[in-house]
mmCIF file of C-alpha atoms in Angstrom:
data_model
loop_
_atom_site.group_PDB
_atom_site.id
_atom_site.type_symbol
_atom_site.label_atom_id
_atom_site.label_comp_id
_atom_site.label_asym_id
_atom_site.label_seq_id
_atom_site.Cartn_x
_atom_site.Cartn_y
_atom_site.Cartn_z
ATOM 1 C CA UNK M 22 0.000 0.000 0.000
ATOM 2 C CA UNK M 23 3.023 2.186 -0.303
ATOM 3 C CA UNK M 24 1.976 5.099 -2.544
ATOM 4 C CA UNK M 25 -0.985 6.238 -0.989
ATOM 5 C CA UNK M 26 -0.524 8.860 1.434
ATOM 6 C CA UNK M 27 -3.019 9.787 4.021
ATOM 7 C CA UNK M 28 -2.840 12.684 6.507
ATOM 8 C CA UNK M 29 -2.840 13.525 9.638
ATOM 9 C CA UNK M 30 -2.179 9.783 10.681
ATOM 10 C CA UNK M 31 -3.895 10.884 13.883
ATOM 11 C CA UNK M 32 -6.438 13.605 14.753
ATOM 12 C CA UNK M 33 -8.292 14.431 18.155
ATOM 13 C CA UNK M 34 -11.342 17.028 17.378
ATOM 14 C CA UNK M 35 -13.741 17.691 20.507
ATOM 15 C CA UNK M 36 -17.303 17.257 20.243
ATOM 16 C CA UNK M 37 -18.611 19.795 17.567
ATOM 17 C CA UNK M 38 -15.378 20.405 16.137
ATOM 18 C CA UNK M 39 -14.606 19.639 12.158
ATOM 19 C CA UNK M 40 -12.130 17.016 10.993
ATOM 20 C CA UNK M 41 -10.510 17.346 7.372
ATOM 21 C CA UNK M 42 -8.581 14.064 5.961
ATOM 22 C CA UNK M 43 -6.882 14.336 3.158
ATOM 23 C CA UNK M 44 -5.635 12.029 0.560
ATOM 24 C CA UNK M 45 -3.140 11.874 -2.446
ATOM 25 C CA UNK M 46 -3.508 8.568 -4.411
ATOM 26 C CA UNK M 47 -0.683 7.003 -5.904
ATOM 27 C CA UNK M 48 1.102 8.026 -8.598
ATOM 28 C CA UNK M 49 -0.893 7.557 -11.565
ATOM 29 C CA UNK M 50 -4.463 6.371 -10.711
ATOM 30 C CA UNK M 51 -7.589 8.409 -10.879
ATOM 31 C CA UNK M 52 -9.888 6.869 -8.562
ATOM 32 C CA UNK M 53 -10.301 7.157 -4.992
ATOM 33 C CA UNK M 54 -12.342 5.798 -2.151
ATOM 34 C CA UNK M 55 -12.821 6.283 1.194
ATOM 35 C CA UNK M 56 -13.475 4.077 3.732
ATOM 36 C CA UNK M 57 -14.135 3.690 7.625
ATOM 37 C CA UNK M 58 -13.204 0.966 10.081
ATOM 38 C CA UNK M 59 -14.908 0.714 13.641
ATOM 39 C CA UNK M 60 -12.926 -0.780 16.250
ATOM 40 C CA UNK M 61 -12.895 -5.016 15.293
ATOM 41 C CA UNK M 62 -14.658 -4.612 12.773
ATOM 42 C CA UNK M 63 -14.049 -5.132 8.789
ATOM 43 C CA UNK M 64 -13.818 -1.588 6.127
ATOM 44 C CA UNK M 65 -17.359 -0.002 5.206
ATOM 45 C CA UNK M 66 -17.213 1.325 1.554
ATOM 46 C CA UNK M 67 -18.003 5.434 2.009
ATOM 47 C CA UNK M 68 -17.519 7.122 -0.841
ATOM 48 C CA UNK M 69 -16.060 6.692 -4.694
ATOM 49 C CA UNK M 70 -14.591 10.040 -6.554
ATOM 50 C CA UNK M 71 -13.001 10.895 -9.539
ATOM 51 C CA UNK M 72 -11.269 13.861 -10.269
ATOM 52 C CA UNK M 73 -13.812 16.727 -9.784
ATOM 53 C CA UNK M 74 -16.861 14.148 -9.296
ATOM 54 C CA UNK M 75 -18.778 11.971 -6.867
ATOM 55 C CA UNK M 76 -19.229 8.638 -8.826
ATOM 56 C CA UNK M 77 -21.270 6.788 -5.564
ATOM 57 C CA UNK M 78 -21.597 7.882 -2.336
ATOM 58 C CA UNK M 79 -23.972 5.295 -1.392
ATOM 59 C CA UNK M 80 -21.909 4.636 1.818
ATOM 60 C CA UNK M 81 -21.706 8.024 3.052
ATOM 61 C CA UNK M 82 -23.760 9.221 6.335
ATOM 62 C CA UNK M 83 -26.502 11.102 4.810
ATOM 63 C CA UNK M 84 -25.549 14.622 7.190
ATOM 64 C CA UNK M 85 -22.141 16.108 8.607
ATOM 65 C CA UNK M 86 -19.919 13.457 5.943
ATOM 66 C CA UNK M 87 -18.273 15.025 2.438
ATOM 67 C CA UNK M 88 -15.709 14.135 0.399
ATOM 68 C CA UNK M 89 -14.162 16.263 -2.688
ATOM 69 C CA UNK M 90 -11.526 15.033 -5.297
ATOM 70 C CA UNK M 91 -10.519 18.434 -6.541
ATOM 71 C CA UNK M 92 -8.378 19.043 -9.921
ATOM 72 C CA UNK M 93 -5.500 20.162 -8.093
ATOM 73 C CA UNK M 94 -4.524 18.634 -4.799
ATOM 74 C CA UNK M 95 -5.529 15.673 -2.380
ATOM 75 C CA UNK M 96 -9.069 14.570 -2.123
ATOM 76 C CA UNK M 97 -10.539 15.531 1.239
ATOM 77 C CA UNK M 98 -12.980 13.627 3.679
ATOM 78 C CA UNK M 99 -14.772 16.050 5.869
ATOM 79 C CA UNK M 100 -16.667 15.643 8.691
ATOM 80 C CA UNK M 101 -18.346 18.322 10.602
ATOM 81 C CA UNK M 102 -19.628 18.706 14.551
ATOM 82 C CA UNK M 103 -17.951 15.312 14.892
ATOM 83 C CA UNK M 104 -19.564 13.128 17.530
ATOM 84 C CA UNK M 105 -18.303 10.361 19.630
ATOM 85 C CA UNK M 106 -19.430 7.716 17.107
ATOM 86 C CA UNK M 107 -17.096 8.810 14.390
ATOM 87 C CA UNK M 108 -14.565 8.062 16.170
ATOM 88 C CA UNK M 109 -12.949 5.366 13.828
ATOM 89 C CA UNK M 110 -10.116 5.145 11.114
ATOM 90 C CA UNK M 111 -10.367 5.907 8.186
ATOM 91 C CA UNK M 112 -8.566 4.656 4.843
ATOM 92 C CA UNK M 113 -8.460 6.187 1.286
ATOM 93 C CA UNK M 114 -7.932 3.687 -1.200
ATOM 94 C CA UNK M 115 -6.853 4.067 -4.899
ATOM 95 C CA UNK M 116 -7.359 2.337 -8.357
ATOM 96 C CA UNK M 117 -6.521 2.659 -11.704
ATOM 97 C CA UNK M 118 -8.852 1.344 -14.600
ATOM 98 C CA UNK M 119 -8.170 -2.058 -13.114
ATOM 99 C CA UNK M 120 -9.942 -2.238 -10.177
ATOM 100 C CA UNK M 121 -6.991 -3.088 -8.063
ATOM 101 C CA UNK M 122 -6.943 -1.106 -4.920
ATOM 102 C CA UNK M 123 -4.654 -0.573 -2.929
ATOM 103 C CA UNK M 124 -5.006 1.295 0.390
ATOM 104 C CA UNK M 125 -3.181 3.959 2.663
ATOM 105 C CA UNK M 126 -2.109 3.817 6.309
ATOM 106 C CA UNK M 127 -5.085 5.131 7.280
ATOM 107 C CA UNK M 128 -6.170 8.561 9.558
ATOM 108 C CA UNK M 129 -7.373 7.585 13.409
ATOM 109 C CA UNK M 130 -10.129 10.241 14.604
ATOM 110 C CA UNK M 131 -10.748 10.253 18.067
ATOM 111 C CA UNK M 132 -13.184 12.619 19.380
ATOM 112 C CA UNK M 133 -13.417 13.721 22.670
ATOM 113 C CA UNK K 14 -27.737 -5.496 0.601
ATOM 114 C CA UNK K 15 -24.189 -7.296 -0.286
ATOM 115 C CA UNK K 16 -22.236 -8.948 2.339
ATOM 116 C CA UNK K 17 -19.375 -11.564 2.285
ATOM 117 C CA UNK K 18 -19.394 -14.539 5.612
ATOM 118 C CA UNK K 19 -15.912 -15.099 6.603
ATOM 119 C CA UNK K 20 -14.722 -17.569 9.003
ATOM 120 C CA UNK K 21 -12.793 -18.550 11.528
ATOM 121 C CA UNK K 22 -12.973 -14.849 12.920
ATOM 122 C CA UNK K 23 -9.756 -16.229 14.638
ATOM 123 C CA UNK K 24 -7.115 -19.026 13.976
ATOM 124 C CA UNK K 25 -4.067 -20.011 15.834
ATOM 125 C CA UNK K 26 -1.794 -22.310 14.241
ATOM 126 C CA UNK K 27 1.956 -23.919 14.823
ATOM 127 C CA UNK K 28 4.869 -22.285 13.156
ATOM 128 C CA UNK K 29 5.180 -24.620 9.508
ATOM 129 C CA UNK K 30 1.557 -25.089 9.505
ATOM 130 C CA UNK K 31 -1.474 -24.430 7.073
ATOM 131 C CA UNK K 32 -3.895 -21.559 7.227
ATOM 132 C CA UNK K 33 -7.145 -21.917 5.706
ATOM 133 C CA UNK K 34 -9.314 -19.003 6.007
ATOM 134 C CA UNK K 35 -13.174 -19.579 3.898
ATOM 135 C CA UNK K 36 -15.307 -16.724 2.424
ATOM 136 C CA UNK K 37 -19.033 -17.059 1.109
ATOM 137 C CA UNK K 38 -20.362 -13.965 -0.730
ATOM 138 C CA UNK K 39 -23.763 -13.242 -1.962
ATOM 139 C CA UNK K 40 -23.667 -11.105 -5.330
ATOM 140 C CA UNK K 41 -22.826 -13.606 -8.041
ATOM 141 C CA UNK K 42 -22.083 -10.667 -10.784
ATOM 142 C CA UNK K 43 -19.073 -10.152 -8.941
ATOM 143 C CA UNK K 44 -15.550 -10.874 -10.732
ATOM 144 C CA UNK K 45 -13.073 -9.410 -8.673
ATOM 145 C CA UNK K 46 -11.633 -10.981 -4.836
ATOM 146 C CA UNK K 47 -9.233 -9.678 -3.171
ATOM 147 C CA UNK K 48 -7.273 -10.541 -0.166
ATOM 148 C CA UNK K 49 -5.987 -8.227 2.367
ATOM 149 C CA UNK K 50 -3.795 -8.674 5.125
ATOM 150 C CA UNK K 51 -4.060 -5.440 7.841
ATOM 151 C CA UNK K 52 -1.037 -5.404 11.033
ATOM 152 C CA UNK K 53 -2.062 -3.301 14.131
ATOM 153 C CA UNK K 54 -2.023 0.436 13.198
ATOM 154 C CA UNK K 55 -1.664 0.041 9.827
ATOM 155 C CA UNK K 56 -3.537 -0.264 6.497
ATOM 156 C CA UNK K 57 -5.199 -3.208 4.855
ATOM 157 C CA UNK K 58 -2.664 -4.090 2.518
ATOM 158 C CA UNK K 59 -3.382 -5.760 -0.966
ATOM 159 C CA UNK K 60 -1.650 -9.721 -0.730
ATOM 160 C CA UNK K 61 -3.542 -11.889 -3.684
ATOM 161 C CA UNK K 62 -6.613 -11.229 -5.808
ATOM 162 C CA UNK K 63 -8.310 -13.881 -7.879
ATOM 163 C CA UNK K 64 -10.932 -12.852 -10.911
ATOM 164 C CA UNK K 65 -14.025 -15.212 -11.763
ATOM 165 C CA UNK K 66 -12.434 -16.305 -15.018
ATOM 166 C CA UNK K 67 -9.358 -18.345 -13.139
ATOM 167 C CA UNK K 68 -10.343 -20.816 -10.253
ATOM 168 C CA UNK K 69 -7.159 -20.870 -8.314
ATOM 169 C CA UNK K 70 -4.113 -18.371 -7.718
ATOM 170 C CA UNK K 71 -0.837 -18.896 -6.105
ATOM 171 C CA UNK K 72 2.052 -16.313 -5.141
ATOM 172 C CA UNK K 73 4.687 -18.457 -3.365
ATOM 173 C CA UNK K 74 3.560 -19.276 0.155
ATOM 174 C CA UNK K 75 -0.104 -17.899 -0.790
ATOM 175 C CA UNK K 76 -2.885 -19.567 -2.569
ATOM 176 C CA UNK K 77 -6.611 -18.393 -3.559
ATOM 177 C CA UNK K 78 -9.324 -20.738 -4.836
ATOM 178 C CA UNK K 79 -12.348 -19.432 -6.155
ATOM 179 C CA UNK K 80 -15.827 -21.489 -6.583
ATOM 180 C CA UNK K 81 -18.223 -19.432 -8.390
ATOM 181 C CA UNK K 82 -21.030 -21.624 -8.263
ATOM 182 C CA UNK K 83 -20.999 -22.201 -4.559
ATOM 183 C CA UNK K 84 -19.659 -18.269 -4.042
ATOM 184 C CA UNK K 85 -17.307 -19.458 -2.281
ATOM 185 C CA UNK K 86 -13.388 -18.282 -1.675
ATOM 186 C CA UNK K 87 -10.714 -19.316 0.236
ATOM 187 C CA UNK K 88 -7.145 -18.327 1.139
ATOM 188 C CA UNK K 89 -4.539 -20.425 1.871
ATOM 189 C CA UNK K 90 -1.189 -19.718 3.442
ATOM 190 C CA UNK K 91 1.508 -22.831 3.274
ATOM 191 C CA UNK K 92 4.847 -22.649 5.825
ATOM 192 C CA UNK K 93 2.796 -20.375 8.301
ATOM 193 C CA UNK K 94 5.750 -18.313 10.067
ATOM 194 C CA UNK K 95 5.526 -15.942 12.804
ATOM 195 C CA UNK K 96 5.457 -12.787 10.749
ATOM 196 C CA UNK K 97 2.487 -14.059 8.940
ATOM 197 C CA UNK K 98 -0.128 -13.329 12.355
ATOM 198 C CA UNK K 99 -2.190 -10.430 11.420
ATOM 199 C CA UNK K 100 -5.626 -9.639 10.981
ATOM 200 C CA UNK K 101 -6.559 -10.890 7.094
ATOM 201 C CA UNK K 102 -9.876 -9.430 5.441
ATOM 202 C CA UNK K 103 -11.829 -11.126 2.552
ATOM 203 C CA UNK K 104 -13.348 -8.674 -0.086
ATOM 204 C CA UNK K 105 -15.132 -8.864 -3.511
ATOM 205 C CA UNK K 106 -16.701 -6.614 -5.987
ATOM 206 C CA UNK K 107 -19.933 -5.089 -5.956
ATOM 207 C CA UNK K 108 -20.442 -2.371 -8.129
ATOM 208 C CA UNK K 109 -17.764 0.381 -7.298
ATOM 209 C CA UNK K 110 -17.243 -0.860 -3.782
ATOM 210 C CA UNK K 111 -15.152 -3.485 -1.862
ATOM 211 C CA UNK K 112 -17.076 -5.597 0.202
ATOM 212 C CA UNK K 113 -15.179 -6.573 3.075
ATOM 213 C CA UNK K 114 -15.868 -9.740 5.144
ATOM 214 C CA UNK K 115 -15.323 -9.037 9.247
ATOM 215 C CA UNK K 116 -12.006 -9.799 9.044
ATOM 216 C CA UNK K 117 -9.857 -13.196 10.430
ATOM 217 C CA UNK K 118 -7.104 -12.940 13.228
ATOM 218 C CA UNK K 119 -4.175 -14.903 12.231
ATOM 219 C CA UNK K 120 -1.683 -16.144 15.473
ATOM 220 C CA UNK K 121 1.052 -17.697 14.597
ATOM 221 C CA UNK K 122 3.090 -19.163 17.251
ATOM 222 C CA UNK K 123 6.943 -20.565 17.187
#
């Protein structure tokens, strides 16, 4: 999974507070996902960008969650007045027209 | 909705051994399963795939078979060694998303 580079690797917010993740695939794909992992538990799809578009966000928590792939930069996962149940890590994962995905080292939110 | 039945949810085994860990999923358009492999603090990370039109896989110590039919899938890890205990996650295909199974801890003991 070396390539995909996720920041902050860990991030305390209070309750209320915003949390920005941010994501830079690896070098030459064009797809990215984001997903979250609870505590013992296996990854929940969230969402599925492209540059400059929202392909499915079917998994995505229907208030607070957004995600942006931009033209220029990382994408971003953003999650505002975090509560304690977001608390979770969370993994961007990118593809090429193959399919094959290959994940980053994850962010760890822990709210407070 | 889609979900993927993995099991054991945990497996010790004897340094030299065979691990054998068995996934049942439920969309059969899927073509695509992979296998990832996720230590503490760190990121699932990618270690065999299998698509529908092949039945079995191997990358040295690592082996995936694939029964369509049944929907079944299986990894299989030869000359288990200590370095090999982790926490390994099933997945396949459905639509644009990875289905993940809830994941298999791996102990392997010297």
């Amino acid at each position: 999974n070396a390539g995909v580079m996720q920041n902050p690797r860990h991030l305390v917010r209070r309750r209320g507070q915003e949390a920005r993740l941010r994501c830079s695939p690896m070098k030459g794909h064009s797809h990215v996902y984001w997903y979250r992992q609870l505590p013992e538990e296996g990854l929940k799809f969230m969402v599925y960008l492209q540059k400059e578009n929202i392909i499915d966000e079917s998994g995505m928590p229907k208030e607070r969650f957004s995600a942006e792939f931009p033209k220029e930069g990382p994408s971003i996962l953003r999650i505002q007045q975090v509560v304690r149940g977001d608390s979770a890590a969370y993994f961007c994962a990118s593809s090429n027209m193959e399919n094959t995905i290959y994940f980053g080292e994850g962010s760890w939110l822990t709210v407070v | 909705g889609e979900n993927v039945e993995q099991h054991p949810s945990t497996l010790s085994v004897q340094e030299g051994d065979s691990a054998v860990i068995k996934c049942t999923y439920s969309d059969s358009a899927s073509n695509y399963f992979p296998w990832y492999k996720q230590e503490l603090g760190k990121g699932p990370q990618l270690i065999i795939d299998i698509r529908s039109n092949v039945g079995e896989k191997k990358d040295q110590r690592i082996a995936v078979t694939l029964n369509k039919t049944a929907k079944h899938f299986s990894l299989h890890i030869t000359e288990t060694q200590p370095e090999d205990s982790a926490v390994y996650f099933c997945a396949f295909q459905a639509g644009t998303a990875l289905i993940f199974g809830k994941g298999t801890t791996l102990s392997v003991s010297s």
